């Protein structure tokens, strides 16, 4: 009797475009999205690895493989490895925590993002957007140039302060917090692809990272302490976090846990919508037919009155434009996973102790699932054109049990802000300015590879 020998699965192939010793590290530090997209197109339909210095990092971007990693076998993949770089800033919030602690925090926070509570935040969002658009009108008066990336960051920051804390924050304080957050991101993102360095090795920008975290911690902990000392009936996220109670144990969150969740919400919510609105400003300028169709829908549904929650379901084309912007330029363009015990994905062996990268950016530009993927086409999200497309071919908010808890909050904010912004203004790209994506400062799960470095001319509609 012959015994058939089954060969063990092979490791993912390593992308062959690499520097000696450094591997793909130079490309990942300067143009990570382009580096990954180029490698993916040379390995269609399969898992591949890139070499970062001494380690090989598998890249997960096919819908079937995302299903394995994020849904079917999610328990085999943890928030470790590369994720450890983010913990000094994000702490143990929902994005970074794991296991029983994550499940407890998710239970406590689910009510914050339930439809009933989101409905109660609608007026706060509309007020915050309207107030910032008044400021934007003054900034852009008489044809002045406006940095839309910076302005959209301020707009979403204002929405977050209103919905998180139920109040506005002094503009100077808000600007300082935004600056410190940018410093923290810059340092954290620079270190992300250097995660393999030993603990004793000096980290780039480490002092600036520590200083920014200390400033942000002081700000958030002061807000928590003031609210505990001065309770209010205001409907906001901070109040909900303070009152959240485990149904089984009666336990509430500590101040540190509240800080971590506030930081996570602030970081995730700030960039996602700001990046989408910034890219939409450029897209609508360069696609006037899409801009006209979207404005006509907003005029028909809302007209000159305040947007209401009931309007969002009727802003169908506006939502499609937002979805298409997030397909081409997803804020969460990449995020790590880690397997401690080793596993297989797509028939390829993943060794124990391996960090891997999931890339929605690459997934969203896969020609096997998206016809003409580099063309902006909101109608690709029509039901009849979505049939047959794998569900995980579109993952701007992740998938599975770890799908972003703020997904509906983000879409609601984006629809309200887009409707109010683009019915009031017509952004025009400054003549002669070349609009290009940048990635060197935006390489974490919570940042986009396509931060629009652009000044736009705003014209009153």
Coordinates of C-alpha atoms in Angstrom, one line a residue:
X1 CA 0.0 0.0 0.0
X2 CA 1.4 3.3 -1.0
X3 CA 0.9 6.3 1.2
X4 CA 0.5 9.5 -0.7
X5 CA 2.5 12.4 0.7
X6 CA 0.8 15.8 0.8
X7 CA 3.2 18.7 0.5
X8 CA 2.8 21.4 3.1
X9 CA 1.4 24.7 1.9
X10 CA 3.9 27.2 0.6
X11 CA 4.4 30.6 2.1
X12 CA 3.1 33.6 0.0
X13 CA 5.5 34.7 -2.8
X14 CA 7.6 37.7 -2.1
X15 CA 7.2 40.7 -4.4
X16 CA 10.4 40.8 -6.5
X17 CA 10.8 44.6 -6.6
X18 CA 12.9 45.3 -3.5
X19 CA 16.0 47.0 -2.4
X20 CA 18.9 45.0 -0.9
X21 CA 18.6 44.7 2.9
X22 CA 15.7 47.2 3.0
X23 CA 13.2 45.3 0.8
X24 CA 10.1 47.4 0.0
X25 CA 10.7 49.7 2.9
X26 CA 11.7 52.8 0.9
X27 CA 8.6 52.5 -1.2
X28 CA 6.3 51.9 1.8
X29 CA 7.7 55.0 3.5
X30 CA 7.2 57.3 0.5
X31 CA 4.3 55.8 -1.6
X32 CA 2.9 52.8 0.2
X33 CA -0.4 52.7 -1.7
X34 CA 1.4 52.8 -5.1
X35 CA 3.9 50.2 -3.9
X36 CA 1.2 47.8 -2.8
X37 CA -0.9 48.3 -5.9
X38 CA 2.0 47.7 -8.1
X39 CA 2.8 44.5 -6.3
X40 CA -0.8 43.3 -6.3
X41 CA -1.1 43.7 -10.1
X42 CA 1.9 41.4 -10.4
X43 CA 0.3 38.8 -8.2
X44 CA -3.4 38.8 -9.3
X45 CA -5.8 36.8 -7.3
X46 CA -3.2 35.6 -4.7
X47 CA -1.7 36.5 -1.4
X48 CA 1.8 37.9 -1.7
X49 CA 4.3 39.3 0.7
X50 CA 6.5 42.4 0.8
X51 CA 9.8 42.5 2.5
X52 CA 10.3 45.2 5.2
X53 CA 13.9 45.0 6.2
X54 CA 14.3 41.5 7.7
X55 CA 10.7 40.4 7.7
X56 CA 8.2 39.3 5.1
X57 CA 4.7 40.8 5.5
X58 CA 1.8 39.1 3.8
X59 CA -0.7 41.4 2.0
X60 CA -4.4 40.4 2.2
X61 CA -6.5 42.1 -0.5
X62 CA -8.7 39.5 -2.3
X63 CA -12.3 39.3 -1.1
X64 CA -12.1 35.6 -0.4
X65 CA -9.0 36.0 1.7
X66 CA -10.6 39.0 3.6
X67 CA -13.5 36.7 4.4
X68 CA -11.0 34.2 5.9
X69 CA -9.1 36.8 8.0
X70 CA -11.9 39.2 9.0
X71 CA -14.9 36.9 9.3
X72 CA -14.6 33.1 9.2
X73 CA -11.3 32.8 11.2
X74 CA -11.2 36.2 12.9
X75 CA -10.3 34.5 16.2
X76 CA -7.0 33.4 14.7
X77 CA -5.9 37.0 14.1
X78 CA -5.1 39.6 16.8
X79 CA -4.3 43.3 17.2
X80 CA -0.7 42.8 18.0
X81 CA 2.6 43.1 16.0
X82 CA 2.3 46.3 14.0
X83 CA -0.7 47.3 16.1
X84 CA 1.6 47.8 19.2
X85 CA 3.0 50.9 17.5
X86 CA -0.5 52.6 17.9
X87 CA -1.1 51.8 21.5
X88 CA 0.8 54.7 23.1
X89 CA -1.7 57.1 21.3
X90 CA -4.9 55.0 21.1
X91 CA -4.5 53.1 24.3
X92 CA -6.9 50.1 24.7
X93 CA -9.9 51.5 22.8
X94 CA -12.1 49.4 20.5
X95 CA -9.7 49.6 17.6
X96 CA -6.7 48.2 19.4
X97 CA -8.1 45.9 22.2
X98 CA -8.7 42.2 21.9
X99 CA -10.4 39.3 23.6
X100 CA -12.8 39.5 26.6
X101 CA -11.9 43.1 27.2
X102 CA -12.8 44.1 23.7
X103 CA -16.1 42.2 23.9
X104 CA -17.0 44.0 27.1
X105 CA -16.1 47.4 25.7
X106 CA -18.1 46.7 22.5
X107 CA -21.2 45.8 24.6
X108 CA -20.9 49.0 26.6
X109 CA -20.5 51.1 23.5
X110 CA -23.0 49.6 21.2
X111 CA -25.8 51.8 22.5
X112 CA -23.8 54.9 21.6
X113 CA -24.1 54.0 17.9
X114 CA -27.6 52.5 17.9
X115 CA -30.1 54.2 15.5
X116 CA -32.0 55.8 18.3
X117 CA -29.0 57.6 19.7
X118 CA -27.6 58.6 16.3
X119 CA -31.0 60.2 15.6
X120 CA -30.6 62.3 18.7
X121 CA -27.3 63.6 17.3
X122 CA -28.7 64.9 14.0
X123 CA -29.4 68.4 15.1
X124 CA -26.0 68.7 16.8
X125 CA -24.3 67.6 13.5
X126 CA -26.4 70.1 11.4
X127 CA -25.6 73.0 13.9
X128 CA -21.9 72.2 13.9
X129 CA -21.7 71.9 10.1
X130 CA -23.7 75.1 9.5
X131 CA -21.6 77.1 11.9
X132 CA -18.4 76.0 10.3
X133 CA -19.7 76.7 6.8
X134 CA -20.3 80.3 7.9
X135 CA -16.7 80.5 8.9
X136 CA -15.7 78.9 5.6
X137 CA -17.7 81.5 3.7
X138 CA -15.7 84.3 5.4
X139 CA -12.4 82.5 4.7
X140 CA -13.3 82.1 1.1
X141 CA -14.9 85.6 0.6
X142 CA -14.0 87.4 -2.6
X143 CA -12.4 84.4 -4.2
X144 CA -9.7 83.8 -1.6
X145 CA -7.9 80.5 -1.8
X146 CA -8.9 78.0 0.8
X147 CA -7.0 74.8 1.9
X148 CA -9.9 72.4 1.7
X149 CA -8.0 69.6 3.5
X150 CA -7.4 71.8 6.5
X151 CA -10.9 73.3 6.4
X152 CA -12.6 69.9 6.2
X153 CA -10.6 68.7 9.2
X154 CA -11.8 71.7 11.2
X155 CA -15.4 71.0 10.1
X156 CA -15.3 67.4 11.2
X157 CA -13.5 68.4 14.4
X158 CA -16.3 70.8 15.2
X159 CA -18.9 68.0 14.6
X160 CA -17.0 65.7 16.9
X161 CA -16.7 68.2 19.7
X162 CA -20.5 68.9 19.5
X163 CA -21.5 65.2 19.4
X164 CA -18.8 63.9 21.8
X165 CA -18.9 66.7 24.4
X166 CA -22.2 68.5 23.6
X167 CA -20.4 71.8 23.3
X168 CA -18.1 73.9 21.1
X169 CA -14.5 74.1 22.1
X170 CA -12.4 77.3 22.0
X171 CA -11.0 77.6 18.5
X172 CA -7.4 78.1 19.8
X173 CA -7.7 75.0 22.0
X174 CA -9.2 73.0 19.1
X175 CA -6.4 74.1 16.8
X176 CA -3.8 73.2 19.4
X177 CA -5.4 69.7 19.9
X178 CA -5.5 69.2 16.1
X179 CA -1.9 70.2 15.8
X180 CA -0.9 67.8 18.6
X181 CA -2.9 65.0 17.0
X182 CA -1.1 65.6 13.7
X183 CA 2.3 65.5 15.4
X184 CA 1.3 62.2 17.1
X185 CA 0.1 60.7 13.8
X186 CA 3.2 61.8 12.0
X187 CA 5.4 60.0 14.6
X188 CA 3.2 57.0 14.9
X189 CA 2.8 56.5 11.1
X190 CA 6.5 56.9 10.5
X191 CA 7.2 54.1 13.0
X192 CA 4.5 51.7 11.7
X193 CA 6.6 50.0 9.0
X194 CA 9.6 50.0 11.4
X195 CA 7.7 47.8 13.9
X196 CA 10.4 45.1 13.6
X197 CA 13.0 47.2 15.3
X198 CA 13.9 45.9 18.8
X199 CA 12.4 47.7 21.8
X200 CA 15.7 49.3 22.8
X201 CA 16.3 50.8 19.4
X202 CA 15.7 54.6 19.3
X203 CA 12.5 55.4 17.5
X204 CA 12.2 58.3 15.1
X205 CA 10.4 61.3 16.5
X206 CA 9.9 59.6 19.8
X207 CA 10.1 62.8 21.9
X208 CA 7.5 64.6 19.8
X209 CA 5.3 61.5 20.1
X210 CA 5.5 61.4 23.9
X211 CA 4.9 65.2 24.1
X212 CA 1.8 65.1 21.9
X213 CA 0.3 62.2 23.8
X214 CA 0.8 64.0 27.1
X215 CA -0.9 67.1 25.8
X216 CA -3.9 65.2 24.3
X217 CA -4.2 63.1 27.5
X218 CA -4.3 66.2 29.7
X219 CA -7.1 67.7 27.5
X220 CA -9.3 64.6 27.4
X221 CA -8.8 63.7 31.1
X222 CA -9.7 67.3 32.1
X223 CA -12.9 67.0 30.1
X224 CA -13.8 63.7 31.8
X225 CA -13.0 65.2 35.3
X226 CA -15.1 68.3 34.6
X227 CA -18.1 66.3 33.5
X228 CA -17.9 64.0 36.5
X229 CA -17.8 67.1 38.7
X230 CA -20.5 68.9 36.8
X231 CA -23.0 66.2 35.5
X232 CA -25.5 67.3 32.8
X233 CA -28.5 66.0 31.0
X234 CA -26.9 66.8 27.6
X235 CA -27.1 64.1 25.0
X236 CA -23.6 63.4 23.9
X237 CA -21.0 60.6 23.7
X238 CA -19.0 61.6 26.8
X239 CA -22.2 61.4 28.9
X240 CA -23.1 58.0 27.4
X241 CA -19.6 56.7 28.2
X242 CA -19.7 57.9 31.8
X243 CA -23.1 56.2 32.3
X244 CA -22.4 53.0 30.4
X245 CA -22.7 50.0 32.7
X246 CA -22.1 46.3 32.2
X247 CA -25.4 44.5 32.4
X248 CA -23.8 41.5 34.1
X249 CA -21.4 43.0 36.6
X250 CA -22.7 46.6 37.0
X251 CA -19.2 47.7 36.3
X252 CA -18.5 51.1 34.6
X253 CA -15.6 52.4 32.7
X254 CA -12.6 53.9 34.4
X255 CA -11.5 57.4 33.4
X256 CA -8.6 55.8 31.5
X257 CA -10.9 53.6 29.5
X258 CA -13.1 56.5 28.7
X259 CA -10.0 58.4 27.6
X260 CA -9.0 55.6 25.3
X261 CA -12.5 55.3 23.7
X262 CA -12.7 59.1 23.3
X263 CA -9.3 59.2 21.6
X264 CA -10.3 56.3 19.3
X265 CA -13.6 58.0 18.3
X266 CA -11.9 61.3 17.8
X267 CA -9.1 59.9 15.7
X268 CA -11.3 57.7 13.6
X269 CA -14.1 60.2 13.1
X270 CA -11.8 63.2 12.4
X271 CA -10.1 61.9 9.3
X272 CA -12.6 59.6 7.7
X273 CA -15.2 62.3 6.8
X274 CA -12.7 65.1 6.3
X275 CA -10.7 63.0 3.8
X276 CA -13.9 62.0 2.0
X277 CA -15.2 65.6 1.7
X278 CA -11.9 66.9 0.6
X279 CA -11.6 64.4 -2.2
X280 CA -15.3 65.0 -3.1
X281 CA -14.5 68.7 -3.5
X282 CA -11.9 67.9 -6.2
X283 CA -14.0 65.1 -7.8
X284 CA -17.1 67.4 -8.2
X285 CA -14.9 70.1 -9.7
X286 CA -13.4 67.7 -12.3
X287 CA -16.7 65.8 -12.9
X288 CA -19.3 68.6 -13.5
X289 CA -22.0 66.2 -14.7
X290 CA -21.8 64.3 -11.4
X291 CA -21.8 67.6 -9.4
X292 CA -24.9 68.8 -11.2
X293 CA -26.8 65.6 -10.7
X294 CA -25.9 65.6 -7.0
X295 CA -26.8 69.2 -6.4
X296 CA -30.1 68.7 -8.2
X297 CA -30.9 65.8 -5.8
X298 CA -30.0 67.9 -2.7
X299 CA -32.1 70.8 -4.0
X300 CA -35.1 68.5 -4.6
X301 CA -34.9 66.7 -1.3
X302 CA -33.8 69.5 1.1
X303 CA -34.1 72.8 -0.8
X304 CA -33.2 75.7 1.5
X305 CA -34.3 74.2 4.8
X306 CA -32.2 72.4 7.4
X307 CA -31.4 68.8 6.7
X308 CA -33.3 66.3 8.8
X309 CA -32.7 62.6 9.6
X310 CA -35.5 61.6 7.3
X311 CA -33.8 63.2 4.3
X312 CA -30.8 60.9 4.3
X313 CA -32.7 57.9 2.9
X314 CA -33.8 60.1 0.0
X315 CA -30.3 61.4 -0.8
X316 CA -29.6 58.2 -2.8
X317 CA -27.2 59.6 -5.4
X318 CA -25.4 61.7 -2.8
X319 CA -24.7 58.5 -0.9
X320 CA -23.4 56.8 -4.0
X321 CA -21.0 59.7 -4.6
X322 CA -19.7 59.3 -1.0
X323 CA -19.4 55.5 -1.4
X324 CA -17.5 55.9 -4.6
X325 CA -15.2 58.5 -3.1
X326 CA -14.5 56.0 -0.2
X327 CA -13.9 53.3 -2.8
X328 CA -11.2 55.2 -4.6
X329 CA -9.8 57.0 -1.6
X330 CA -10.6 55.0 1.6
X331 CA -9.6 56.6 4.8
X332 CA -8.9 53.3 6.4
X333 CA -6.7 52.3 3.5
X334 CA -4.6 49.7 5.3
X335 CA -4.7 47.9 8.7
X336 CA -2.7 45.2 10.3
X337 CA -3.5 41.8 11.7
X338 CA -1.3 39.4 13.6
X339 CA -1.3 35.6 14.0
X340 CA 0.4 34.2 17.1
X341 CA 0.0 30.5 16.3
X342 CA 0.3 30.5 12.6
X343 CA -2.4 29.5 10.1
X344 CA -3.2 29.3 6.4
X345 CA -4.9 31.9 4.2
X346 CA -5.9 31.3 0.6
X347 CA -4.0 28.0 0.8
X348 CA -0.8 29.7 1.7
X349 CA 1.1 29.1 5.0
X350 CA 1.3 32.0 7.4
X351 CA 4.0 31.4 10.0
X352 CA 3.5 31.9 13.7
X353 CA 4.2 35.4 14.9
X354 CA 3.5 37.0 11.6
X355 CA 2.1 40.5 11.1
X356 CA 0.1 41.0 7.9
X357 CA -1.6 43.9 6.2
X358 CA -5.1 44.1 4.9
X359 CA -5.4 46.8 2.2
X360 CA -8.9 48.1 1.3
X361 CA -7.2 50.5 -1.1
X362 CA -5.9 47.6 -3.2
X363 CA -9.1 45.6 -2.8
X364 CA -11.1 48.6 -4.1
X365 CA -9.0 48.9 -7.2
X366 CA -9.1 45.2 -8.2
X367 CA -10.1 45.0 -11.9
X368 CA -11.4 41.5 -11.3
X369 CA -14.2 42.9 -9.2
X370 CA -14.5 46.6 -10.3
X371 CA -14.8 47.4 -14.0
X372 CA -12.4 50.2 -15.0
X373 CA -11.5 50.7 -11.3
X374 CA -9.6 54.0 -11.8
X375 CA -12.7 55.8 -13.1
X376 CA -15.0 57.6 -10.8
X377 CA -18.5 56.2 -11.3
X378 CA -21.1 56.5 -8.5
X379 CA -23.6 54.4 -10.5
X380 CA -21.5 51.3 -9.9
X381 CA -23.3 51.2 -6.5
X382 CA -26.7 50.8 -8.1
X383 CA -28.3 47.5 -7.0
X384 CA -28.4 46.1 -10.5
X385 CA -24.7 46.8 -11.0
X386 CA -23.7 45.5 -7.6
X387 CA -25.1 42.0 -8.3
X388 CA -22.5 39.3 -8.4
X389 CA -19.8 41.5 -6.8
X390 CA -18.3 39.8 -3.7
X391 CA -19.5 41.4 -0.5
X392 CA -16.0 42.0 0.7
X393 CA -14.8 43.7 -2.5
X394 CA -15.9 46.9 -0.7
X395 CA -14.6 47.3 2.9
X396 CA -14.2 51.0 3.7
X397 CA -15.1 50.2 7.3
X398 CA -13.6 46.8 7.6
X399 CA -15.8 43.6 8.0
X400 CA -16.8 41.0 10.5
X401 CA -17.1 41.4 14.2
X402 CA -14.4 44.1 14.1
X403 CA -16.2 46.3 11.6
X404 CA -16.0 49.9 12.6
X405 CA -18.7 50.6 15.2
X406 CA -19.0 54.2 14.0
X407 CA -19.8 53.2 10.4
X408 CA -23.4 54.6 10.5
X409 CA -22.3 57.7 12.4
X410 CA -19.7 58.4 9.7
X411 CA -22.1 57.9 6.8
X412 CA -24.7 60.1 8.5
X413 CA -22.1 62.8 9.1
X414 CA -20.8 62.6 5.5
X415 CA -24.3 62.9 3.9
X416 CA -25.3 65.8 6.1
X417 CA -22.0 67.6 5.6
X418 CA -21.9 66.9 1.8
X419 CA -25.5 68.1 1.3
X420 CA -24.9 71.3 3.2
X421 CA -21.4 72.0 1.8
X422 CA -22.0 71.4 -1.9
X423 CA -25.4 73.2 -2.1
X424 CA -23.8 76.3 -0.7
X425 CA -20.4 76.3 -2.4
X426 CA -18.8 75.3 -5.7
X427 CA -15.2 74.4 -5.1
X428 CA -12.8 75.2 -7.9
X429 CA -9.3 73.9 -8.1
X430 CA -6.8 76.8 -8.2
X431 CA -5.6 77.1 -11.8
X432 CA -2.1 75.6 -12.2
X433 CA -2.3 73.6 -9.0
X434 CA -1.6 69.9 -9.5
X435 CA -3.7 67.7 -7.3
X436 CA -1.7 64.7 -6.1
X437 CA -2.2 62.1 -3.4
X438 CA 0.4 61.8 -0.7
X439 CA 1.0 58.8 1.6
X440 CA 4.3 59.4 3.4
X441 CA 2.5 60.9 6.4
X442 CA -0.6 58.7 6.2
X443 CA 0.1 55.1 6.7
X444 CA -2.0 53.9 9.6
X445 CA -5.5 52.3 9.6
X446 CA -6.9 55.6 10.7
X447 CA -5.4 57.7 7.9
X448 CA -5.8 57.8 4.1
X449 CA -3.1 57.3 1.5
X450 CA -4.7 60.1 -0.5
X451 CA -4.5 63.1 1.7
X452 CA -5.3 65.9 -0.8
X453 CA -2.5 68.4 -0.8
X454 CA -4.5 71.1 -2.6
X455 CA -5.8 74.6 -2.3
X456 CA -9.3 75.1 -3.7
X457 CA -11.0 78.3 -4.8
X458 CA -14.5 78.4 -3.3
X459 CA -17.2 80.2 -5.3
X460 CA -20.6 80.9 -3.8
X461 CA -23.2 78.9 -5.6

